[in-house]
């Protein structure tokens, strides 16, 4: 595959060879392509750079005067490429991760211990947020990567890690606690405690798809507050198994019927390519079986269900 060259590099190669044809051969271009690029370069600068003759080309006086500046531009581009290479290949510096509460509580302590032991020159920083905040941080480069659900990972690199089933959450002794599974319509007969918009798009997407609308009694951003209000009998809610594992105390959970789940993964900007983030992905690829209880998402299934809560049996 032909490497794309910039006009500064081509200009210098023409100066070196004194011939468009030889420069084209050296750079794997056509002679006409080189000639057209240099003509466009001259037009952009408003200066004739080369005196053309049958045997080749030579620099004009003005071209000679501009040569050191063009050489410096080419050098700066080389330095930029080298700096980018160093950033992407050195295992040091900061690793900024956007995370939400259940993932932070369950997975991040082990991640920090891993980097402290294996790569002590890497400082792991955790930015706590909801889906919308984390996605925005990734897009604007405020974090290197972040945990998201597949439903909000459009236009980002996304590495699926875990299939996390949604569940109905009720207080102990609630009438629905006698059932092995709960239909969404049954759950919505009771006052509903909902997460603040932007905190859990999977649940909001599921509720929007249901003809019966929730009778919302309270809305919170914090999972622990939601669980506390459910425990007190002030309403019911929908959550996920990871949240239940991290924060649920003295409440009951039941699978939804039909089942639903979210796909949790690591999301990156499409231009992100650092070696530190690659190490993080490899870490999770090696450790997710334990963290997710064996529920690794199927790549083909994820592709078919991207953009919404995934089906999880019936």
XYZ file of C-alpha atoms in Angstrom, residues 4-17 20 23-24 27 29 33-35 37-38 41 50:
26
model
C 0.714 9.075 1.887
C 3.382 11.794 1.763
C 2.963 15.486 2.513
C 4.068 18.199 0.106
C 7.068 19.172 2.259
C 8.533 15.689 2.042
C 7.882 15.550 -1.713
C 9.479 18.980 -2.201
C 12.625 17.857 -0.388
C 12.815 14.636 -2.411
C 12.583 16.631 -5.677
C 15.396 18.895 -4.424
C 17.474 15.818 -3.595
C 16.960 14.062 -6.936
C 10.244 14.794 -10.839
C 11.344 11.649 -6.965
C 8.155 9.870 -8.095
C 8.210 7.814 -3.304
C 4.105 8.087 -7.031
C 1.245 13.267 -9.653
C 4.474 14.747 -8.309
C 4.433 17.490 -10.943
C 1.451 18.507 -6.392
C 4.468 20.784 -6.754
C 2.338 24.016 -3.834
C 11.581 25.170 -9.415
